[in-house]
Coordinates of C-alpha atoms in Angstrom, one line a residue:
Chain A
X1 CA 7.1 -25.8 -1.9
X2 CA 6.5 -26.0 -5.5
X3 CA 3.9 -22.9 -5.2
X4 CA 6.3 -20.8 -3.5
X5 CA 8.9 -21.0 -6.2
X6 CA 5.9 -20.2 -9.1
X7 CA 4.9 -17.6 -6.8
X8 CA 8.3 -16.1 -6.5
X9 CA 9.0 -16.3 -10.1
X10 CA 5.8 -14.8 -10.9
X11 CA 6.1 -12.0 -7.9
X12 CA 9.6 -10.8 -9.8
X13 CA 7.6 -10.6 -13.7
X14 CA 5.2 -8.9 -11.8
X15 CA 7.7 -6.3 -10.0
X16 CA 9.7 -5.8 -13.3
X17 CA 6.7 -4.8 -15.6
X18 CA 5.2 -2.7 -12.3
X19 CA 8.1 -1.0 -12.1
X20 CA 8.6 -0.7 -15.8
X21 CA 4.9 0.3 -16.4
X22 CA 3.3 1.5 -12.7
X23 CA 6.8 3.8 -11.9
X24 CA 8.1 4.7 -14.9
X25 CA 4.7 5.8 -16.8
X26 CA 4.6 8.4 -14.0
X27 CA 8.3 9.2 -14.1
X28 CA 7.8 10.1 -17.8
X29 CA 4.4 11.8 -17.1
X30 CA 6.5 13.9 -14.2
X31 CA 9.0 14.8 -16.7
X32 CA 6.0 16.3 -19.2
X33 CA 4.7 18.6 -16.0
X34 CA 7.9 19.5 -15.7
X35 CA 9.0 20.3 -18.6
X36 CA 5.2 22.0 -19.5
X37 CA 6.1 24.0 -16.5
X38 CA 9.2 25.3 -18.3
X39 CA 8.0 25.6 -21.6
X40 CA 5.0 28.2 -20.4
X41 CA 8.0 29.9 -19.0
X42 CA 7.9 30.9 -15.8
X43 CA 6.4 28.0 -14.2
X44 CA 9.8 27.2 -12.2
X45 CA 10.9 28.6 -9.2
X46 CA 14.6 29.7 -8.6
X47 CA 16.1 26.3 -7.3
X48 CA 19.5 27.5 -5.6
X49 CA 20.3 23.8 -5.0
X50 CA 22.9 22.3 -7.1
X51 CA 21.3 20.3 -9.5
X52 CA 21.4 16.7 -9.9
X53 CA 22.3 15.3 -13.4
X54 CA 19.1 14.9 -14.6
X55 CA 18.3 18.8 -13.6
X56 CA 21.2 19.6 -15.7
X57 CA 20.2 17.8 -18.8
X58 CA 16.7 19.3 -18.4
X59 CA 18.5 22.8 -17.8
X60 CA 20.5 22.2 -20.9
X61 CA 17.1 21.1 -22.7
X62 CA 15.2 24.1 -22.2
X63 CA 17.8 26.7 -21.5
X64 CA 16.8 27.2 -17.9
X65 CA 19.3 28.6 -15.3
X66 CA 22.3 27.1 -16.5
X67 CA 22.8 30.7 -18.4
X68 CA 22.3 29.7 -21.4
X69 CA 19.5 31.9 -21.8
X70 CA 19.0 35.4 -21.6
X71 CA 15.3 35.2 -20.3
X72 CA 14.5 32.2 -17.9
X73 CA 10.6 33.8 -18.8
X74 CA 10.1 33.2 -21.6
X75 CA 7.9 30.4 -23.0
X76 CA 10.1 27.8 -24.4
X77 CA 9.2 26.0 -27.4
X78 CA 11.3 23.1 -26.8
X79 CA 9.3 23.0 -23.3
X80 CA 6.1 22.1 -24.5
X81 CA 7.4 20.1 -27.2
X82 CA 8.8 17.5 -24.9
X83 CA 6.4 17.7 -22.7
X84 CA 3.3 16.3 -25.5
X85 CA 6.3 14.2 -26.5
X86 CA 6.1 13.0 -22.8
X87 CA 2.4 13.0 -22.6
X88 CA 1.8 11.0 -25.6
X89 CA 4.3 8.0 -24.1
X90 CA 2.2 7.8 -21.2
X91 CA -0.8 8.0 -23.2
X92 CA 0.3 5.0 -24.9
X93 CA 1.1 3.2 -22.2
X94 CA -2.5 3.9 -20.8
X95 CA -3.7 2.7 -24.4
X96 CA -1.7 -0.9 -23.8
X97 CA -3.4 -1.1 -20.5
X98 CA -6.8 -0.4 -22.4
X99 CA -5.7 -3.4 -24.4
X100 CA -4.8 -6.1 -22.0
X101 CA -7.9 -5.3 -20.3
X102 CA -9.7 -6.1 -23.4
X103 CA -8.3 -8.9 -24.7
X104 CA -8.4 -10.5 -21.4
X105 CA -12.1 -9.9 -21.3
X106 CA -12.2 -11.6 -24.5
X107 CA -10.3 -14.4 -23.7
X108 CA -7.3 -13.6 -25.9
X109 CA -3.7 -12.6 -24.9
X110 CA -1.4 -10.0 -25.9
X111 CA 2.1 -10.9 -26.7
X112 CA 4.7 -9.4 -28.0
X113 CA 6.5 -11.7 -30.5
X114 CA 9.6 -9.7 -31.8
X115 CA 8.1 -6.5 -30.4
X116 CA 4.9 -6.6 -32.2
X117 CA 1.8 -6.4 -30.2
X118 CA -0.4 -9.0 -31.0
X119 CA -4.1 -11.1 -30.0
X120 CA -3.4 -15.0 -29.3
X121 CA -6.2 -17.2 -27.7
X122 CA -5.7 -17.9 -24.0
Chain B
X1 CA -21.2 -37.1 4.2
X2 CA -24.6 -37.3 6.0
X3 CA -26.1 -35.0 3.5
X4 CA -28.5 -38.1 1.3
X5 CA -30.8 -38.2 4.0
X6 CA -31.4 -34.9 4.3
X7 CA -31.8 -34.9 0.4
X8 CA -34.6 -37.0 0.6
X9 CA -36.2 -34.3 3.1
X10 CA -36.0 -31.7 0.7
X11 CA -38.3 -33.6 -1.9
X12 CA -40.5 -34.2 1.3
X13 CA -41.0 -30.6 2.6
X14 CA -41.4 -29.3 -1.0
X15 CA -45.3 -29.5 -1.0
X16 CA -45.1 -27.4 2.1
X17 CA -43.6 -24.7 0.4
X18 CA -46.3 -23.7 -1.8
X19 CA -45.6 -22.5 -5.4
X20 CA -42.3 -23.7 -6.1
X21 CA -40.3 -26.8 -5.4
X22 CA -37.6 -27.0 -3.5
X23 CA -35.2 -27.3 -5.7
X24 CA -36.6 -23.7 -7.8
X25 CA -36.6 -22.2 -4.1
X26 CA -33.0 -23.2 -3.5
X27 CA -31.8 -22.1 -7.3
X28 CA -33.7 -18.7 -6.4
X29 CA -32.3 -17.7 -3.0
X30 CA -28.5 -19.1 -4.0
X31 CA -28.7 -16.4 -7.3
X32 CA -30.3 -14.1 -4.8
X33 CA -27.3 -14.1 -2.2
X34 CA -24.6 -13.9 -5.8
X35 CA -25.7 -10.9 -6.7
X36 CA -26.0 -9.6 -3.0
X37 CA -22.6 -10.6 -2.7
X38 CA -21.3 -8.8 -6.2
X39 CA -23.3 -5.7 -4.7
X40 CA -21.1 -5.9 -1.1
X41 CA -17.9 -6.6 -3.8
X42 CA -18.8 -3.3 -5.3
X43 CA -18.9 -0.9 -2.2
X44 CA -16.3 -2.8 -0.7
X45 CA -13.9 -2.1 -3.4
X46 CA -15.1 1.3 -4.5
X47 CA -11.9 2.6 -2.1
X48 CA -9.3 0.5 -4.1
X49 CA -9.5 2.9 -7.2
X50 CA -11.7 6.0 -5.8
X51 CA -9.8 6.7 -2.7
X52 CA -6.8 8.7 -3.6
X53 CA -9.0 10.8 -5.7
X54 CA -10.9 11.5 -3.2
X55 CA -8.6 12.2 -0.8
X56 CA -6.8 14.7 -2.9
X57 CA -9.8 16.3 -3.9
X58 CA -9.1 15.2 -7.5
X59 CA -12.8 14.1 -8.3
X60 CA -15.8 15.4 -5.7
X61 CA -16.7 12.2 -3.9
X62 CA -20.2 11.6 -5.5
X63 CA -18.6 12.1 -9.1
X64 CA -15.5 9.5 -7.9
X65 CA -18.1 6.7 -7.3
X66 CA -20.1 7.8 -10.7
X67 CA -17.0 7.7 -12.6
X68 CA -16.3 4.0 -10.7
X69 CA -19.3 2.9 -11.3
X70 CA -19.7 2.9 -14.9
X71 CA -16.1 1.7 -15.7
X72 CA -17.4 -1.1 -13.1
X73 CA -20.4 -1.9 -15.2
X74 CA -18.5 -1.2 -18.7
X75 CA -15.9 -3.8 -17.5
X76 CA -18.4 -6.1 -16.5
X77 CA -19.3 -6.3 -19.4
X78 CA -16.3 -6.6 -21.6
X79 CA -15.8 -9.7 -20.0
X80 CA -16.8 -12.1 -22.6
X81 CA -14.6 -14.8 -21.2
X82 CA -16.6 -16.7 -18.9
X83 CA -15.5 -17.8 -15.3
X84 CA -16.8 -20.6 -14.7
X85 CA -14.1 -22.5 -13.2
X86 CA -13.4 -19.8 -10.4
X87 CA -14.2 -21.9 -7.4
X88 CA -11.7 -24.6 -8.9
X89 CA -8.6 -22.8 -7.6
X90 CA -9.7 -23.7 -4.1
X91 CA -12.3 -26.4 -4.2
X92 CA -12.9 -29.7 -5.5
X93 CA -16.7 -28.8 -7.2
X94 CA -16.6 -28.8 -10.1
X95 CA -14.1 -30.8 -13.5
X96 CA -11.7 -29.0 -15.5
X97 CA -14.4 -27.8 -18.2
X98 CA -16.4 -25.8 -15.2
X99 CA -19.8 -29.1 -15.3
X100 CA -20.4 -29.9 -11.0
X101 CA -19.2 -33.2 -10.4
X102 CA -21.5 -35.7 -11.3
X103 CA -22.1 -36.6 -7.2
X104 CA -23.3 -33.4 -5.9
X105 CA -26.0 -33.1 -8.5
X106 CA -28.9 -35.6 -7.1
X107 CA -31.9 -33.8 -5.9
X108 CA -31.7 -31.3 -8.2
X109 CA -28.2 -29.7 -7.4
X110 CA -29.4 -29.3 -3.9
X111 CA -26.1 -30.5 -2.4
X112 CA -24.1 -28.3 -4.4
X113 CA -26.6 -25.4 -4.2
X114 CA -26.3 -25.4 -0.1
X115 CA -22.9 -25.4 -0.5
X116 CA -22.7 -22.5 -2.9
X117 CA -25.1 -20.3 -0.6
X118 CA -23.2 -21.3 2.6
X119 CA -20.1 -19.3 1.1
X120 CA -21.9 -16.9 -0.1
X121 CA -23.2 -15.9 3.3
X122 CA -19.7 -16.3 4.7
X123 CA -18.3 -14.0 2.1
X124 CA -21.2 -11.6 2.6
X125 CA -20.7 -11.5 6.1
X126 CA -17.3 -10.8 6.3
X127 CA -17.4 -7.9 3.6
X128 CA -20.0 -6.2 5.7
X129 CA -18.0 -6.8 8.8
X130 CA -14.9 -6.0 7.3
X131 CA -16.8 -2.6 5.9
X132 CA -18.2 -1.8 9.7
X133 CA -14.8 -1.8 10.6
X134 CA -13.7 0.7 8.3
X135 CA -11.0 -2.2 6.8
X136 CA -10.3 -2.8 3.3
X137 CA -10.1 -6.9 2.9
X138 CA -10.1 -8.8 0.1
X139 CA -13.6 -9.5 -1.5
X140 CA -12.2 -12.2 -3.6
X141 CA -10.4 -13.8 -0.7
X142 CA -13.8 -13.8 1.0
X143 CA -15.8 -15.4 -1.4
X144 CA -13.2 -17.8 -1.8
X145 CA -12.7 -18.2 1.9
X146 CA -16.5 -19.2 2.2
X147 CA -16.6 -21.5 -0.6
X148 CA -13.2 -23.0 1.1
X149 CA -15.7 -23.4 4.9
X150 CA -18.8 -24.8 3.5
X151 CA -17.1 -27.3 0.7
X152 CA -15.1 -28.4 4.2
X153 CA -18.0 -28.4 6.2
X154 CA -20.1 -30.3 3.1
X155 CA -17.6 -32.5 2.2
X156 CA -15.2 -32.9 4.2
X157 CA -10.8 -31.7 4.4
X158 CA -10.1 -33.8 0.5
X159 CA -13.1 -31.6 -0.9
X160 CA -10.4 -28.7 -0.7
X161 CA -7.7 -28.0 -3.5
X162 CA -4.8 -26.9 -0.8
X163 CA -1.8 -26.7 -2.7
X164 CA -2.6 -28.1 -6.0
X165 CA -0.8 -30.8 -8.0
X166 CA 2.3 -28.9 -8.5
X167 CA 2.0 -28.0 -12.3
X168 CA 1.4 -24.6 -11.2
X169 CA 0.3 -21.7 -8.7
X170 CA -2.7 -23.5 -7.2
X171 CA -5.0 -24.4 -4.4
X172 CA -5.2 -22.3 -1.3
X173 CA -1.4 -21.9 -0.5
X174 CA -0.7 -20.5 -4.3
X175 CA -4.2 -18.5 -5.1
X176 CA -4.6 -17.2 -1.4
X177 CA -2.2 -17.0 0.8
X178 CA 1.4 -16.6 -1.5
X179 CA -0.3 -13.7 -3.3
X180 CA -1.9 -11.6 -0.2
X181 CA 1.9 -11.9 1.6
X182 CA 3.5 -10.5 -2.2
X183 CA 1.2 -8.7 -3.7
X184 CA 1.1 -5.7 -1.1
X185 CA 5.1 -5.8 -1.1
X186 CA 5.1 -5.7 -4.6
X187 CA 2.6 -2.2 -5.0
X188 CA 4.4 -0.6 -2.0
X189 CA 7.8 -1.0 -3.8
X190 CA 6.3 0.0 -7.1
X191 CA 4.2 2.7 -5.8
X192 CA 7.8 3.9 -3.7
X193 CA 9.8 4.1 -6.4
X194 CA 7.2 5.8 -8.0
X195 CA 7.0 8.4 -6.1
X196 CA 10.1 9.1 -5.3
X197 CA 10.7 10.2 -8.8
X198 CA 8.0 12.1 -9.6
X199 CA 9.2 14.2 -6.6
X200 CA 12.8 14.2 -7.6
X201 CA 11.7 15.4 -11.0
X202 CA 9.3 17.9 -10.4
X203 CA 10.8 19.6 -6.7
X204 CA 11.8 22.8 -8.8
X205 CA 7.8 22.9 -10.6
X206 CA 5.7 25.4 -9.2
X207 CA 2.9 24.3 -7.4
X208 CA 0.3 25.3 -9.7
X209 CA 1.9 22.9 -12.7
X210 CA 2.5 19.7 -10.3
X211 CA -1.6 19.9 -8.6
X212 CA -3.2 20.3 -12.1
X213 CA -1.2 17.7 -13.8
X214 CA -1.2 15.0 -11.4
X215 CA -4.8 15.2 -10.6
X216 CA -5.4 14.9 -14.2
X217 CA -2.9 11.6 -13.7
X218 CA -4.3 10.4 -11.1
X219 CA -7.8 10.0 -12.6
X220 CA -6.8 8.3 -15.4
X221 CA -4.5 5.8 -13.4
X222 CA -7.7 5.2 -11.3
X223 CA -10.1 5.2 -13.8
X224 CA -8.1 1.8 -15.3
X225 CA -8.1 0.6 -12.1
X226 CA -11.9 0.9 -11.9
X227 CA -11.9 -0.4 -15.3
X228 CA -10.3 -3.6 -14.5
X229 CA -11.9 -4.4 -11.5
X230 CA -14.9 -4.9 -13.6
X231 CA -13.7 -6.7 -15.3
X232 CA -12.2 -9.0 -13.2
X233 CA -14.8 -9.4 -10.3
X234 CA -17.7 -9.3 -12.0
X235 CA -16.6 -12.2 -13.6
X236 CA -16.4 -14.3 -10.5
X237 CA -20.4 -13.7 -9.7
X238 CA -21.1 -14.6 -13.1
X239 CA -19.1 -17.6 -13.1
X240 CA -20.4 -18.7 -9.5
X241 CA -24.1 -18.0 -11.1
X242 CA -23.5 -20.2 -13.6
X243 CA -22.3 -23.1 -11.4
X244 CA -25.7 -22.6 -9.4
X245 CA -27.4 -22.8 -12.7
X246 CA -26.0 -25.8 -14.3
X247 CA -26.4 -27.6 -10.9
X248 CA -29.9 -27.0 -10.8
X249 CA -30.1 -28.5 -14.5
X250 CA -31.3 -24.6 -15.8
X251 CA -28.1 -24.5 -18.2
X252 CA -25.7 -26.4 -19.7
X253 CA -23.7 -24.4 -21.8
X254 CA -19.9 -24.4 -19.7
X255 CA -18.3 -22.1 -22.8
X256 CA -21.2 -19.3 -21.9
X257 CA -23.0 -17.3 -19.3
X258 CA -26.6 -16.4 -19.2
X259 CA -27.6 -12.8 -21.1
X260 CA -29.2 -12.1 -17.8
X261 CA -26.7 -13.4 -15.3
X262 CA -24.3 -10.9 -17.3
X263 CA -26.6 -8.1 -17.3
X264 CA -27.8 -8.9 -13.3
X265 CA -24.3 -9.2 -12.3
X266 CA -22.7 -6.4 -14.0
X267 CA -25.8 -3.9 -12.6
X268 CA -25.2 -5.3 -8.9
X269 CA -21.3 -4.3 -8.8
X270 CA -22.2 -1.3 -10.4
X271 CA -25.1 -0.3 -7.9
X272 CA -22.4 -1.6 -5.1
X273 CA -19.4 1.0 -6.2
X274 CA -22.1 3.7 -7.1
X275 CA -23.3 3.9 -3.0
X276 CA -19.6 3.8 -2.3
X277 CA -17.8 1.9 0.6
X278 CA -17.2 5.1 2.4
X279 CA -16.0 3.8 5.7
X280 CA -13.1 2.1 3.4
X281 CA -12.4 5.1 1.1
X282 CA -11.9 6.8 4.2
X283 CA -9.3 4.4 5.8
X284 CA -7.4 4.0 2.4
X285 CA -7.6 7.8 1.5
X286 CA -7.3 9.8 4.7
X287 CA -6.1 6.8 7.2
X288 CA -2.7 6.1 5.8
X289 CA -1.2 8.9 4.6
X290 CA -2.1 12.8 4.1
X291 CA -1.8 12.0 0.4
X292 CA -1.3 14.3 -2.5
X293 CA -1.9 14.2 -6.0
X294 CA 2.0 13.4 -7.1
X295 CA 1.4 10.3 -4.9
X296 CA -2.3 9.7 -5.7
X297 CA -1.0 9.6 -9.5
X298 CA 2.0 7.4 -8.2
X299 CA -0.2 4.7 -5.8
X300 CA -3.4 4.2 -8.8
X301 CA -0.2 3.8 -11.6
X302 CA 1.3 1.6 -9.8
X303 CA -1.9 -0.6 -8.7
X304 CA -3.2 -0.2 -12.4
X305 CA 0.2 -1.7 -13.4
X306 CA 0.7 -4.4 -11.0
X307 CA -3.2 -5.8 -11.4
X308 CA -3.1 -5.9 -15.5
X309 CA 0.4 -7.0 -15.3
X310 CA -0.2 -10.0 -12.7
X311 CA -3.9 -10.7 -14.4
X312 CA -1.7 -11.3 -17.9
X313 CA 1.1 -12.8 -15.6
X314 CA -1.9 -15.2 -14.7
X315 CA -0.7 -14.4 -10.9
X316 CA -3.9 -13.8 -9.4
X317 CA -3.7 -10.6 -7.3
X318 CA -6.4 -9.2 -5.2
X319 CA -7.0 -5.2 -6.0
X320 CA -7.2 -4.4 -2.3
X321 CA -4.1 -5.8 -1.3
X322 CA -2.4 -4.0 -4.0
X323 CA -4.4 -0.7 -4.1
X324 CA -3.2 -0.9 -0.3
X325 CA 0.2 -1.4 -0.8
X326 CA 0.4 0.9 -3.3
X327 CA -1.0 4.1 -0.7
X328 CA 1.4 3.1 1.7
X329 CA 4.3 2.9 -0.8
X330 CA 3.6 6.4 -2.1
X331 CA 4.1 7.9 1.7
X332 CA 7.2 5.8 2.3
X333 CA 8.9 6.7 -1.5
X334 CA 8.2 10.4 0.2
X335 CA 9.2 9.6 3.5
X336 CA 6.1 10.9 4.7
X337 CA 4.4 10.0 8.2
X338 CA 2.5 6.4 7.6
X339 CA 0.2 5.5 10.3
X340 CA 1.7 2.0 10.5
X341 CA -0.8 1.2 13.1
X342 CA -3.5 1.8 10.9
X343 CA -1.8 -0.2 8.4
X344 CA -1.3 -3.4 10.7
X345 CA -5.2 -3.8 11.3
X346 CA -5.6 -3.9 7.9
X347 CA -3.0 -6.7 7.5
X348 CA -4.9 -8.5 10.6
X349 CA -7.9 -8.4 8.6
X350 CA -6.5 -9.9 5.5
X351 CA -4.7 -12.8 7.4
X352 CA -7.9 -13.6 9.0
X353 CA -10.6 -13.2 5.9
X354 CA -9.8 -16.5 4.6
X355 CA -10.7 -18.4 8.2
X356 CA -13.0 -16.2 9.1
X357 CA -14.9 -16.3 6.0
X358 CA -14.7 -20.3 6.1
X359 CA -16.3 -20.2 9.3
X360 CA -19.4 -18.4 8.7
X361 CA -19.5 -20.2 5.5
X362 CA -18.7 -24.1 7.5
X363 CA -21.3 -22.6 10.2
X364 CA -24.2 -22.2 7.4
X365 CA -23.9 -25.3 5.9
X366 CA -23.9 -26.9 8.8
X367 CA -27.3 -25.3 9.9
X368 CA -28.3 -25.5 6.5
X369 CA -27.7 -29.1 6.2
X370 CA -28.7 -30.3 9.6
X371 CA -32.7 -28.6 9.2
X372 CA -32.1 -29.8 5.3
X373 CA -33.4 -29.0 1.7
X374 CA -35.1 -25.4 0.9
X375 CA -36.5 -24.9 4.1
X376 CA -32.0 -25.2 5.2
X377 CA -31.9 -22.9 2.4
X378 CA -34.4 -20.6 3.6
X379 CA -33.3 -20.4 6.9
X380 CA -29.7 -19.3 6.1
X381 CA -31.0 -16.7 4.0
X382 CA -33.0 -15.4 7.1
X383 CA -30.0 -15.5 9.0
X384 CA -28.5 -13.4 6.4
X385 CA -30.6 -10.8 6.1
X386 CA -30.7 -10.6 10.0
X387 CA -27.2 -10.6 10.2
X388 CA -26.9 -7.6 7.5
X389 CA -29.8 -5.5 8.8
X390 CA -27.3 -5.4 12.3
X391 CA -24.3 -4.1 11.0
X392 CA -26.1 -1.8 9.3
X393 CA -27.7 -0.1 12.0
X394 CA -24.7 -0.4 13.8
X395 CA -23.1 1.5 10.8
X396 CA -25.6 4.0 11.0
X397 CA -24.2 5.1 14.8
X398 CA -21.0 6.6 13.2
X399 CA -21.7 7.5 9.6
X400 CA -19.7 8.2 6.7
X401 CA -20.6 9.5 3.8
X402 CA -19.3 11.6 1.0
X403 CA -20.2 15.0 3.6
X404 CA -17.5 13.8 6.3
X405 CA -15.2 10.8 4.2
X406 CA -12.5 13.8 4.4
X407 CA -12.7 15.3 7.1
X408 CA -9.3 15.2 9.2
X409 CA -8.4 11.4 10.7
X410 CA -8.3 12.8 14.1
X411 CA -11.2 13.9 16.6
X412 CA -13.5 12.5 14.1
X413 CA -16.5 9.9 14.7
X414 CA -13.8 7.2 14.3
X415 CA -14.3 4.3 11.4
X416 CA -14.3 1.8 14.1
X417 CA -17.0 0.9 15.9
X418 CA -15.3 -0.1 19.3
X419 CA -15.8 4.0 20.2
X420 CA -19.5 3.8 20.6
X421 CA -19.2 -0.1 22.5
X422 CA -19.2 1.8 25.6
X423 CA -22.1 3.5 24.9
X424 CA -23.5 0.0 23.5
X425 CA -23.5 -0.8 28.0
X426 CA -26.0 2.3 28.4
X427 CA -28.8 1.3 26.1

């Protein structure tokens, strides 16, 4: 029995830092084509659906069919800003992978002792 | 434990043999059958990181397995740690600093040795079977499996670790069997949720945006994957090597592995992903889902997440299971069509690697043992190479290659064999 409690408790650290890392890393990189898309202008299409909340922040964002803005076309600044902004989170989270693959090859650990990344010994 | 006698055989036949003892003989064909094993690991595996990419036409198929293969043998080789103690998860071989226990070494190691190549074979043999079939399987689970039948068949049911002593995830239960039910559940959740968002966030992109940036995603996410797996499985040849080496008395450092074990073993996985298991990219790229790059990036993030978060989690995970998982999460976070059926045979595989696995490996060293010493050794071998020469002509009936891995999963030469079993009757 013992081995299915350490299993479950390890199965739920493992689903919280998947989700954390495996869905949200792509949420954020999503977010960056999208908002890329907007911020070349043009790279929407006309989405007569009523947008959900996070549509409306985005539209308020980057001016885009919420009327705020005289031409949807146009490239947006703010666009492409977020989107390296996005980018470069996800390429950070690529780097920490890097990392743990690493310092697991080298027999050390990463921890994160008041939010610092750093190398222990296994 | 009738294996003394036999012992005392090996020493006997050793003159026959020519140039080498017995025991050198042994040593030779055990590190032999390792690295023929890390080389079946490779191709096996090649799908777990590659196939989406494939699939989506991300990467061409040939530069997919390039790209794998030198992340493979970069990996390999980043592994400074060594694994020696591998085989102590499940088996009762070897004492907590990774040295053979003290009884198995008479003769040269040759008790040990047998045992080693018995679940070697088994693990071999099921990887190549496994691959016939088109199924992704665990490689780790199969070596482990093997080592599990032979230390049973060698020394009897106490020579296996089943559960462990309770300190923590251990044994058979706790390495094998808890992980490949959770790990697969885990990925497809991930891998769902995953999905899901990207498509809520992007459904008013054009199309243009969402195919270049996702492929660009989705070979990153799958070039860590690659990256890892080298690191990881490579390690477990090494480590198993190692054992062989230090039984044979050829090495006796436990806190090291041989320059040219490293070198060999990271080569061999290389080699393996580099000819590309492309009966398993198939199944995992074109089998489950119709997959596209939004989900391609989804599925490898969320096996590249999982893996390095369960490998620092020290919750050992098999990539197949989780790569696996992770496809089939991205078509149900879509609600796409998944070919559940499909799916199911590959869970039949997995719950049967570990016995199957065993009993190739039990079925060695009982051959093995009962002819006894190198000549065992030898013959085992034989029966391995005889064994893999079969399935691959049988594989050569029905090819796949990177010409045809994506062609439509319909009205195609089908992955599994069974379609040409009734032309098998004419010939």
């Amino acid at each position: 029995m013992h081995n299915v409690i350490f299993a479950l408790d390890g199965a739920m650290r493992v689903l919280v830092v998947g989700l954390l890392f495996g869905a949200g890393l792509p949420a954020v990189f999503a977010l960056g084509v999208r908002a890329l898309a907007h911020g070349d202008g043009g790279g929407t299409e006309s989405n007569p659906e009523a947008p959900h909340l996070l549509g409306k922040v985005l539209a308020l964002a980057y001016g885009d069919g919420s009327g705020t803005d005289v031409n949807p076309q146009a490239p947006h600044l703010l666009g492409k800003v977020l989107a390296y902004l996005a980018f470069a989170v996800v390429v950070g989270g690529v780097l920490l992978g890097l990392t743990v693959i690493v310092a697991s090859g080298l027999g050390k650990e990463l921890t994160f002792d008041g939010g610092v990344p750093t190398f222990v010994d296994e | 434990m009738n294996t003394a006698p036999h012992l005392g055989e090996a020493q006997a036949t050793a003159p026959h043999l020519g140039l080498v003892d017995a025991a050198t003989l042994t040593l030779v064909l055990v590190i032999a059958t390792a690295l023929a094993f890390d080389f079946t690991n490779g191709f096996h595996d090649t799908g777990n990181a590659m196939a989406t990419s494939i699939a989506t036409g991300a990467l061409k198929p040939k530069v997919a397995v390039a790209l794998s293969a030198v992340l493979n043998l970069v990996g390999a080789f980043l592994s400074v740690e060594v694994a020696l103690t591998i085989t102590n998860a499940v088996v009762n071989l070897q004492d907590e600093s990774g040295a053979p226990k003290a009884e198995l070494l008479a003769d040269g190691g040759q008790a040990l040795l047998l045992i080693i190549l018995a679940g070697l074979v088994g693990g071999i043999v099921w990887n190549l079977f496994t691959w016939l079939y088109g199924l992704p399987s665990s490689s780790s689970h199969a070596l482990l499996g093997g080592l599990v039948g032979s230390t049973m068949a060698g020394l009897g049911f106490g020579g296996v670790k089943w559960t462990g002593d309770g300190t923590k995830l251990d044994g058979v239960v706790g390495k094998i069997l808890l992980p490949a039910v959770i790990s697969p559940v885990i990925a497809l959740l991930v891998a769902a949720v995953g999905t899901w968002l990207i498509f809520r966030i992007t459904r008013s992109v054009s199309e243009r945006y969402q195919q270049h940036g996702f492929r660009v995603g989705q070979v990153g996410s799958a070039s860590l994957v690659s990256l890892a797996h080298g690191t990881n499985d490579a390690q477990k040849t090494m480590g198993v090597m190692t054992l062989a080496l230090i039984a044979a008395g050829r090495w006796t450092d436990t806190e090291a592995v041989p320059f040219w074990v490293k070198l060999s073993a990271a080569t061999a996985i290389a080699l393996g992903t580099w000819l590309g298991g492309w009966r398993i990219i198939r199944t995992l790229g074109k089998g489950l889902i119709e997959i596209s790059p939004a989900q391609g990036m989804a599925a490898e993030s969320s096996s590249a997440a999982v893996i390095l978060s369960s490998s620092h989690l020290g919750f050992a995970l098999s990539t197949t299971h989780v790569a696996t998982g992770s496809i089939l999460g991205s078509g149900v976070g879509r609600r796409a069509p998944v070919r559940w059926n499909v799916a199911g045979r590959m869970v039949a595989a997995w719950a049967i690697t570990l016995p199957s696995a065993g009993l190739v490996g039990a079925l060695m060293w009982f051959v093995g043992n009962s002819i006894g010493g190198a000549m065992g050794a030898v013959v085992i071998f034989a029966i391995l190479v005889a064994l893999s020469t079969w399935m691959w002509m049988r594989s050569r009936r029905a090819p796949i290659g990177a010409h045809n891995v994506n062609d439509a999963w319909e009205g195609t030469p089908s992955s599994s064999p069974s379609s040409t079993r009734s032309r098998d009757s004419v010939h």
